[in-house]
Amino acid sequence: MSEEPSALDRCLALQATGGGRVNVKLASEGPSIEGNFAEEWVVQNLENLGVLILDLPAHACFTLMHPGIEHWEEERQDFVTLNEEE
Amino acid sequence: MSRARVDPELIKLFSAMKTSDSKTGSTRGVAASLHDDSARDILKELPAVGPATYLSSLEVLIADVDTDGFEYLVEHKDVHAISDGEALCKIPKPLEVEENSIFTSRELMRGDTELFSEMEGRGITVGVIDTGVFQTHSAFGGRVLEQVNCVGDSLSGDTSGHGTHVAGSIAGEDIGVASEAEILDLRVFGQGYGASTSSILTALETSISRKVDVVNMSLGSTVRSVVLESAVDQVANEGIVVCVAAGNDGRHASINSPSSARGAICVAATDSNGKVASFSSKGPCSWHPWPKPDCAGFGVDVMSASDSGGNCVMSGTSMATPGIAGVVACLLEHQKENDEAGALVEWLLRNAGEPHGQTHEQVGIGFISLEGLDSYVGGAGGLEGMAQKKKSKKSPKNFFQETIVKCETCKNARIVHKVVHLSDNSVRINMSCVKCRKLDSEGNLELEEVILENWRHVRVTDKQFLSSLRLCGGCGKKGLVPVESEDIGLDSKYHPHSAVTVGCIHCGGKGMRKIPTRLADIWN
């Protein structure tokens, strides 16, 4: 089984693709994330969920190493309806 | 060999044309289903007789072709199927099923219920995270409260018909399980293939801010999304019941994300006899230890609302999930006076199904219907009867006191010394019993340890924790009060904790309790 890429590797991979949209789950406890992201990168702040939707430029990818971030994922579009196609 | 599926009648027809000397009547209108990317090339290269039309929304090309054109289409790798365009009126119904095997979710998932016969989800709002809902369909009678566009595109209504069918099974008149429930339409699908993580997150956020009671998610992916799963858990923690389709992969260990989230009610699909559908994804989950699916609903040949008005038939775990959401709406209406209704409903969905001899990996706890829940909720032996008995006692017991704090040997309440909340949502509790406690070789008290792994579903309230912390080890009375507290450094796998110095108002004894800072703040 292949090992999970490290946080650094993931940031590097995102940077290599020029950045993009990421969904960030903030840690419920831990250092404040305030000021970590420029205002123009923040697409939405979902306060109830503790999630930020960001459009990060390539040079900003390493902000995702912040210890106040529990997890982040690149935007995906593969969620489908679960009806059986005839 | 041709990759296209060709109407056998067409093959015969064009074979006859090829062998015929006469050129009269040597063309035929055909309808070819093809890959959208190749449409332009095919239109350019096809030796058609007269103009060819490409219907991009259907990905179908219609043209009059001779034998050369027909052979071109048959051999083309991106043509999936060819039908006789002049006999389109003979196309069979999209889904060929025996009329008498078609049911609505209402018929099968309400059943012959007595206890819930008046319950129709009145006053309950269900968030439908889907393709949109045909708001003015007569089945909804104006109960689609609002249509929230979580995609940010310019579309409106239902983009595919899926969401309308789903909403119909929840709340449609004569077809839905909870025909008086209200729907909040949270559209996450646009014109493209799939829904994005961010649109679904936006919909979940809206579910919380709009205070819906139930969320229905008839969607999923075979690839895990940690962010989406944690968001589903967050919604469940807010007391909202989140019903999510298990997936249509059919195989062992093929549960989709986000139905794999611990807080999600993961729904498998059965046919009208309660037999698991071949397509329904089976447990266990590939990336989590907890058992999935949780329960099953009716999901094969389900009749519900169509986005073009009237009704249509669909199958899938997509169709099983709204039936469960409808059941939840009825249960919540029935338990509207109960502050713990959400937890009760989750318990029922994980404990009160009818498996019909099938395994947990196939159907979870089994098929859920309101009729089946009658015996669990009503009567002297049901939850209502038990609740009645509880009310008649002077000091009501609770789960935490009865099962966690009680000493296994002498059955007395143990003293809670330490409560540690770990960041993986488990809780470690260190306790000792006044009667049965032991000292180690150095004379220190040996603490007993209990770990609550399934913390979110245990639902121990702060009040219950604080109550257990007040028990004094000196006099055995609930007299401990906090004197002062100090933060203690712990590594990142723990939430912040404090050491609280306590004193007993009865015997004057002193001690120390190590508990999460959040609890210490409330206690102070």
XYZ file of C-alpha atoms in Angstrom:
610
model
C 0.000 0.000 0.000
C 1.374 3.420 -0.909
C 2.122 5.856 1.879
C 0.131 9.067 2.260
C 2.110 12.042 0.918
C 3.392 14.395 3.600
C 1.830 17.817 4.182
C 4.854 19.406 2.527
C 4.579 17.135 -0.519
C 0.919 18.000 -0.885
C 1.667 21.727 -0.760
C 4.440 21.292 -3.310
C 2.114 19.346 -5.598
C -0.525 22.077 -5.333
C 2.066 24.747 -6.035
C 3.304 22.827 -9.072
C -0.186 22.962 -10.552
C -0.385 26.721 -10.010
C -2.522 26.627 -6.849
C -6.292 26.474 -7.103
C -9.401 26.028 -5.038
C -8.994 24.206 -1.735
C -11.398 23.361 1.075
C -9.807 23.787 4.462
C -11.039 22.240 7.707
C -9.834 24.343 10.632
C -8.800 22.704 13.888
C -11.361 23.275 16.644
C -8.547 24.029 19.092
C -5.119 25.403 18.360
C -3.419 28.557 17.123
C -5.562 31.171 15.410
C -5.616 31.099 11.639
C -6.506 34.798 11.501
C -4.273 36.752 9.137
C -2.901 33.619 7.503
C -4.815 34.116 4.278
C -5.159 37.301 2.222
C -8.748 38.463 1.987
C -8.886 37.998 -1.765
C -8.087 34.286 -1.439
C -11.109 33.589 0.771
C -14.086 32.519 -1.344
C -16.294 31.590 1.617
C -15.941 31.245 5.351
C -18.336 28.513 6.500
C -18.294 29.357 10.189
C -20.751 26.700 11.361
C -18.652 23.972 9.774
C -15.251 25.477 10.615
C -14.370 25.333 6.931
C -12.756 27.885 4.623
C -13.090 27.715 0.850
C -9.999 29.330 -0.658
C -8.702 30.170 -4.109
C -4.962 30.034 -3.500
C -2.381 31.373 -5.945
C 0.727 29.213 -6.395
C 2.868 31.394 -4.137
C 0.361 30.972 -1.264
C 0.232 27.174 -1.154
C 2.508 26.873 1.850
C 0.046 28.772 4.030
C -1.691 25.379 4.183
C 1.098 24.197 6.495
C -0.388 26.374 9.288
C -0.870 24.289 12.460
C -4.372 25.696 12.887
C -5.448 23.658 9.847
C -6.737 20.186 10.614
C -7.020 19.038 7.021
C -7.336 20.426 3.505
C -8.347 19.027 0.158
C -8.236 20.273 -3.378
C -11.620 21.047 -4.874
C -13.204 18.011 -6.528
C -16.196 17.596 -8.771
C -16.769 13.852 -8.606
C -19.801 13.638 -6.319
C -22.600 12.096 -8.337
C -26.256 11.319 -7.823
C -26.784 7.698 -6.813
C -29.621 6.619 -9.048
C -29.107 3.581 -11.226
C -28.776 4.436 -14.917
C -31.036 2.266 -17.058
C -15.712 -6.066 -34.436
C -18.063 -3.126 -34.105
C -18.250 -1.458 -30.742
C -21.655 0.014 -31.436
C -24.839 -1.593 -30.284
C -27.008 -1.671 -33.371
C -30.691 -2.319 -33.722
C -30.816 -5.816 -35.343
C -33.663 -4.654 -37.583
C -31.375 -1.964 -39.008
C -28.657 -4.511 -39.741
C -31.154 -6.623 -41.675
C -32.473 -3.542 -43.491
C -29.063 -2.298 -44.621
C -27.938 -5.833 -45.547
C -30.973 -6.078 -47.788
C -30.158 -2.661 -49.308
C -26.598 -3.740 -50.027
C -27.643 -6.861 -51.881
C -30.433 -5.097 -53.754
C -29.659 -3.837 -57.243
C -32.203 -1.103 -57.004
C -31.075 2.234 -55.598
C -34.635 3.178 -54.783
C -35.297 3.347 -51.094
C -31.613 2.911 -50.270
C -31.463 5.345 -47.343
C -32.828 5.226 -43.863
C -33.122 7.690 -40.995
C -30.996 6.582 -38.041
C -30.402 7.916 -34.540
C -26.858 7.374 -33.276
C -25.818 7.873 -29.698
C -22.236 9.093 -29.624
C -19.507 10.695 -27.599
C -19.918 14.470 -27.461
C -16.226 15.147 -28.176
C -16.402 13.309 -31.489
C -19.650 14.858 -32.728
C -17.977 17.553 -34.806
C -15.679 15.089 -36.624
C -18.476 12.629 -37.254
C -20.721 15.347 -38.660
C -17.907 16.370 -41.008
C -16.950 12.890 -42.141
C -20.313 11.090 -42.197
C -21.406 10.266 -45.756
C -24.986 11.342 -45.014
C -27.729 11.859 -47.529
C -29.096 15.304 -46.740
C -28.440 17.328 -43.570
C -27.536 15.579 -40.325
C -28.668 16.975 -36.972
C -26.763 16.653 -33.729
C -28.761 17.051 -30.491
C -26.023 18.024 -28.052
C -28.172 17.801 -24.914
C -28.967 14.160 -25.736
C -25.659 13.397 -27.476
C -27.622 11.912 -30.350
C -27.070 12.391 -34.061
C -29.992 12.024 -36.452
C -29.297 11.534 -40.147
C -30.483 9.852 -43.324
C -27.739 7.457 -44.336
C -27.099 4.917 -47.060
C -25.145 1.706 -46.552
C -21.795 3.566 -46.581
C -22.990 5.997 -43.915
C -24.417 3.169 -41.862
C -21.142 1.228 -41.974
C -19.223 4.366 -41.050
C -21.355 4.765 -37.912
C -21.165 1.071 -37.011
C -17.382 1.061 -37.214
C -16.777 4.401 -35.478
C -15.297 3.871 -32.032
C -17.204 6.760 -30.421
C -20.659 5.679 -31.575
C -22.277 3.812 -28.714
C -25.576 2.711 -30.232
C -27.600 3.065 -33.414
C -31.394 2.945 -33.544
C -33.892 3.182 -36.337
C -34.719 6.881 -36.534
C -37.907 6.217 -38.446
C -39.266 3.973 -35.751
C -38.541 6.142 -32.749
C -42.164 6.000 -31.731
C -41.564 2.322 -31.021
C -38.914 3.037 -28.379
C -39.965 1.207 -25.247
C -40.575 3.006 -21.967
C -37.278 4.046 -20.342
C -37.675 1.496 -17.603
C -39.476 -1.717 -18.342
C -40.963 -2.962 -15.120
C -44.105 -4.813 -14.292
C -46.658 -2.244 -13.255
C -47.669 -4.260 -10.207
C -44.115 -4.252 -8.773
C -43.904 -0.459 -8.621
C -44.450 1.145 -5.254
C -44.001 4.544 -3.722
C -41.797 5.044 -0.684
C -44.950 6.050 1.149
C -46.573 2.658 0.601
C -43.619 0.593 1.773
C -41.926 2.750 4.381
C -44.980 3.855 6.284
C -46.612 0.426 6.126
C -49.575 -0.187 8.374
C -48.397 1.985 11.239
C -50.691 2.700 14.171
C -48.492 4.849 16.363
C -47.433 7.187 13.542
C -50.636 7.125 11.500
C -51.229 10.838 12.109
C -47.567 11.785 11.710
C -46.776 13.368 8.345
C -43.709 15.417 9.228
C -45.742 18.503 10.106
C -43.453 21.338 11.224
C -40.328 19.461 10.126
C -37.969 20.868 7.480
C -35.851 18.561 5.335
C -32.843 19.980 3.467
C -32.498 18.237 0.101
C -28.915 18.528 -1.169
C -29.380 17.516 -4.765
C -29.988 18.595 -8.375
C -32.754 21.029 -7.420
C -36.485 20.517 -7.040
C -39.375 21.249 -9.415
C -40.925 23.628 -6.929
C -44.377 23.969 -8.481
C -45.024 20.229 -8.843
C -48.531 19.606 -7.547
C -47.248 16.928 -5.123
C -45.472 19.566 -3.035
C -48.444 21.892 -2.538
C -46.228 24.919 -1.942
C -44.102 23.153 0.695
C -40.798 23.742 -1.102
C -39.846 26.674 1.101
C -36.962 28.077 -0.878
C -34.531 27.144 -3.606
C -30.953 27.831 -2.584
C -28.385 27.843 -5.374
C -25.147 26.493 -3.837
C -23.424 26.219 -7.222
C -23.302 29.902 -8.118
C -24.485 29.375 -11.700
C -27.444 30.974 -13.445
C -29.653 27.880 -13.549
C -32.798 27.319 -11.531
C -35.196 24.489 -10.797
C -34.126 20.863 -11.197
C -31.195 20.251 -13.542
C -31.861 16.535 -14.067
C -35.052 15.332 -12.376
C -33.182 13.485 -9.634
C -33.823 16.043 -6.894
C -37.548 16.241 -7.643
C -37.849 12.447 -7.396
C -35.953 12.470 -4.098
C -38.022 15.322 -2.629
C -41.200 13.521 -3.761
C -40.282 10.411 -1.771
C -39.752 12.548 1.309
C -42.687 14.917 1.203
C -44.779 14.447 -1.940
C -48.506 14.159 -1.423
C -49.589 10.509 -1.866
C -46.007 9.453 -2.675
C -43.801 10.765 0.152
C -43.388 9.210 3.589
C -43.894 12.568 5.326
C -46.434 14.307 3.123
C -46.653 17.454 5.248
C -42.937 18.028 5.760
C -41.362 21.105 4.217
C -38.445 21.024 1.808
C -35.461 23.347 1.642
C -34.047 22.850 -1.849
C -30.230 23.074 -1.704
C -29.015 22.664 -5.277
C -25.409 21.496 -5.623
C -25.455 20.099 -9.155
C -25.151 22.353 -12.177
C -24.987 21.544 -15.850
C -21.752 19.528 -15.582
C -21.062 15.935 -14.581
C -20.705 16.074 -10.824
C -21.139 18.262 -7.776
C -18.138 19.989 -6.244
C -16.965 19.651 -2.664
C -17.369 23.383 -2.078
C -20.995 23.461 -3.275
C -21.884 20.560 -0.949
C -20.063 22.251 1.935
C -22.052 25.426 1.236
C -25.268 23.401 1.335
C -24.316 21.799 4.665
C -23.469 25.206 6.110
C -26.885 26.477 4.976
C -28.546 23.451 6.617
C -27.143 24.563 9.958
C -27.798 28.274 9.541
C -31.382 27.621 8.381
C -31.904 25.156 11.244
C -33.320 22.300 9.175
C -34.258 19.151 11.098
C -33.127 16.534 8.581
C -30.683 16.555 5.659
C -30.985 14.221 2.670
C -27.886 13.572 0.553
C -28.547 11.140 -2.295
C -25.028 11.586 -3.629
C -21.529 10.312 -3.073
C -18.127 9.444 -4.424
C -16.012 6.319 -4.252
C -13.073 8.535 -3.270
C -12.969 9.634 0.357
C -13.338 13.314 1.241
C -12.100 13.960 4.764
C -13.301 17.561 4.721
C -16.807 16.582 3.639
C -17.031 13.780 6.184
C -16.016 16.108 9.002
C -18.623 18.612 7.770
C -21.324 15.913 7.871
C -20.224 15.056 11.414
C -20.448 18.719 12.329
C -24.028 18.923 11.013
C -24.919 15.767 12.984
C -23.361 17.304 16.099
C -25.759 20.215 15.695
C -28.597 17.719 16.254
C -29.576 17.460 12.580
C -30.153 13.926 11.290
C -28.104 13.476 8.094
C -29.275 10.661 5.797
C -26.734 9.789 3.087
C -26.909 7.195 0.296
C -24.492 4.273 0.725
C -23.514 4.133 -2.950
C -24.353 2.028 -6.007
C -21.172 0.025 -6.405
C -22.701 -3.239 -5.219
C -19.404 -4.732 -4.127
C -18.102 -5.689 -0.695
C -16.455 -2.732 1.121
C -17.642 -0.139 -1.377
C -19.336 2.396 0.910
C -19.155 5.876 -0.640
C -18.046 9.136 0.937
C -19.582 11.038 2.701
C -22.009 8.280 3.823
C -18.955 6.791 5.531
C -18.905 9.672 8.050
C -19.509 8.465 11.575
C -22.370 10.914 12.099
C -24.133 10.062 8.810
C -27.043 7.653 8.618
C -25.727 5.529 5.757
C -28.634 4.053 3.776
C -28.552 0.839 1.705
C -31.281 -0.057 -0.808
C -33.687 -2.982 -0.842
C -36.422 -4.082 -3.216
C -40.094 -4.183 -2.309
C -39.571 -7.480 -0.456
C -36.806 -6.112 1.738
C -34.095 -7.963 -0.222
C -30.892 -5.982 -0.689
C -30.514 -4.521 -4.182
C -27.642 -5.916 -6.237
C -26.327 -2.395 -6.854
C -26.416 -1.299 -3.201
C -22.894 -0.691 -1.848
C -21.916 -3.149 0.871
C -19.938 -2.596 4.033
C -17.617 -2.379 5.710
C -16.175 1.021 4.971
C -12.684 0.805 3.487
C -11.236 3.661 5.520
C -13.101 3.660 8.856
C -13.498 1.019 11.558
C -17.159 1.696 12.351
C -19.865 -0.454 10.765
C -21.671 0.808 7.672
C -24.307 0.880 6.232
C -26.557 1.794 9.143
C -29.951 0.793 7.764
C -31.858 0.180 4.543
C -34.768 1.772 2.710
C -36.868 0.938 -0.340
C -34.812 1.785 -3.437
C -35.758 -0.422 -6.406
C -38.361 0.786 -8.931
C -39.538 3.636 -6.757
C -42.394 5.755 -8.071
C -42.088 9.425 -7.212
C -42.394 12.939 -8.608
C -41.038 13.783 -12.045
C -39.505 17.124 -12.995
C -41.852 17.276 -15.973
C -44.938 16.863 -13.787
C -46.610 13.580 -12.883
C -44.553 10.665 -11.642
C -41.681 8.496 -12.845
C -39.765 5.444 -11.681
C -36.144 5.407 -10.532
C -33.848 3.031 -8.634
C -30.760 3.503 -6.484
C -29.583 4.123 -2.964
C -30.500 7.686 -3.964
C -34.122 6.568 -3.848
C -33.788 4.592 -0.589
C -32.355 7.532 1.342
C -35.307 9.943 1.061
C -37.625 7.233 2.375
C -35.505 7.130 5.526
C -35.446 10.940 5.686
C -39.250 10.856 5.530
C -39.391 8.321 8.359
C -37.114 10.608 10.391
C -39.417 13.580 9.738
C -42.380 11.608 11.102
C -40.386 10.436 14.143
C -39.263 13.986 14.906
C -42.833 15.239 14.703
C -43.856 12.477 17.109
C -41.012 13.353 19.510
C -41.305 17.135 19.214
C -41.532 17.539 22.997
C -38.381 15.485 23.504
C -35.130 17.498 23.751
C -33.152 14.367 22.922
C -35.256 13.505 19.850
C -32.290 13.645 17.447
C -30.279 11.155 19.513
C -33.326 8.904 19.888
C -33.945 8.886 16.141
C -30.299 8.055 15.425
C -30.508 5.218 17.925
C -33.651 3.855 16.264
C -32.093 4.000 12.805
C -29.106 2.019 14.050
C -31.034 -0.473 16.185
C -34.599 -0.931 15.027
C -34.521 -2.375 11.503
C -35.693 -5.667 10.029
C -32.736 -7.430 8.351
C -34.799 -10.260 6.801
C -31.896 -12.640 7.440
C -29.355 -10.471 5.646
C -25.987 -9.359 7.006
C -25.070 -6.003 8.506
C -22.699 -5.443 5.607
C -25.647 -5.696 3.212
C -28.420 -3.786 4.982
C -27.022 -2.469 8.280
C -29.566 -3.016 11.023
C -32.126 -3.738 8.280
C -35.170 -2.287 6.579
C -36.712 0.646 8.409
C -40.421 1.433 8.279
C -42.762 3.377 10.528
C -44.775 0.197 11.007
C -41.637 -1.607 12.181
C -40.859 1.211 14.613
C -44.294 0.999 16.260
C -43.134 -1.707 18.666
C -39.855 0.068 19.473
C -41.409 3.405 20.299
C -44.929 2.634 21.507
C -46.449 0.367 24.158
C -45.284 -0.499 27.662
C -42.149 -2.264 26.410
C -41.266 0.489 23.942
C -39.362 3.693 24.499
C -42.480 5.627 25.440
C -43.336 3.060 28.085
C -39.806 3.149 29.430
C -39.824 6.947 29.447
C -43.060 6.830 31.418
C -41.449 4.538 33.992
C -38.461 6.860 34.213
C -40.683 9.885 34.867
C -42.395 8.107 37.739
C -39.103 7.675 39.625
C -37.902 10.398 41.983
C -34.402 10.757 40.584
C -34.187 9.856 36.926
C -31.107 7.831 35.976
C -29.115 8.608 32.939
C -26.974 6.567 30.638
C -23.726 8.108 31.858
C -24.417 7.471 35.529
C -25.842 4.011 34.913
C -23.306 2.575 32.545
C -20.095 4.557 32.787
C -19.830 5.831 36.348
C -21.304 2.798 38.118
C -18.683 0.477 39.648
C -18.790 -2.909 37.962
C -18.227 -4.716 41.280
C -20.299 -2.949 43.935
C -22.582 -0.946 41.599
C -21.960 2.297 43.502
C -21.058 5.485 41.676
C -17.316 5.858 41.130
C -15.375 9.066 41.700
C -14.340 10.744 38.462
C -10.726 11.956 38.791
C -9.818 12.763 35.261
C -11.705 13.374 32.006
C -9.542 13.676 28.889
C -10.971 14.662 25.509
C -8.750 13.498 22.645
C -8.800 15.193 19.281
C -10.067 11.986 17.589
C -13.346 12.471 19.497
C -12.664 9.747 22.010
C -12.825 10.446 25.738
C -10.713 8.826 28.460
C -12.146 8.799 31.984
C -10.164 7.792 35.079
C -12.242 6.789 38.070
C -12.029 5.054 41.410
C -14.636 3.456 43.623
C -14.735 4.442 47.309
C -15.509 0.877 48.370
C -13.477 -1.163 45.919
C -10.473 1.036 45.293
C -6.964 -0.393 45.572
C -3.547 1.090 46.202
C -0.440 0.141 44.256
C 2.859 -0.950 45.861
C 3.839 2.695 46.457
C 0.585 3.521 48.134
C -0.891 5.463 45.191
C -4.492 5.090 44.220
C -5.014 2.769 41.234
C -7.386 4.486 38.844
C -9.743 2.548 36.603
C -9.863 3.735 33.018
C -12.830 3.842 30.642
C -12.489 4.948 27.031
C -15.528 6.175 25.129
C -14.530 5.752 21.506
C -17.940 6.442 20.096
C -18.118 9.698 22.021
C -20.398 11.568 19.663
C -23.112 8.957 19.895
C -22.877 8.498 23.630
C -24.086 12.068 24.040
C -22.998 12.635 27.603
C -23.917 16.211 28.401
C -21.661 18.679 30.191
C -24.183 18.705 33.020
C -23.858 14.937 33.477
C -20.067 15.162 33.522
C -20.037 17.979 36.062
C -22.515 16.133 38.240
C -20.217 13.103 38.367
C -17.218 15.309 39.184
C -18.843 16.564 42.388
C -18.654 13.207 44.156
C -16.217 13.486 47.093
C -13.892 10.570 47.777
C -13.730 11.485 51.468
C -17.361 11.564 52.548
C -19.005 10.017 49.474
C -21.370 12.997 49.064
C -21.735 15.288 46.062
C -20.030 18.212 47.775
C -16.995 19.056 45.663
C -16.724 22.611 44.348
C -13.879 24.125 42.302
C -11.424 26.302 44.249
C -8.983 27.228 41.533
C -7.906 25.910 38.166
C -4.745 26.002 36.152
C -4.130 25.180 32.492
C -1.905 22.163 31.942
C 0.152 21.686 28.814
C -0.703 18.629 26.772
C 0.461 17.649 23.307
C -1.597 18.273 20.193
C -3.569 15.050 20.334
C -5.501 16.446 23.310
C -7.838 19.384 23.599
C -6.745 21.973 26.254
C -7.086 20.655 29.800
C -6.978 22.159 33.283
C -6.097 20.900 36.727
C -8.893 21.987 39.067
C -8.304 22.103 42.816
C -11.512 21.061 44.556
C -12.810 21.242 48.090
C -15.758 19.432 49.673
C -18.446 21.554 51.319
C -19.466 18.615 53.550
C -16.216 17.151 54.916
C -13.695 19.847 54.028
C -11.605 17.380 52.056
C -9.441 18.640 49.191
C -8.439 17.091 45.923
C -7.626 17.594 42.282
C -9.610 16.928 39.099
C -8.035 17.004 35.637
C -10.656 17.868 33.070
C -11.019 19.685 29.706
C -10.630 23.451 30.126
C -14.018 23.894 28.499
C -15.643 21.904 31.332
C -13.524 23.689 33.951
C -14.712 27.063 32.647
C -18.342 26.010 32.967
C -17.748 24.583 36.438
C -16.072 27.773 37.604
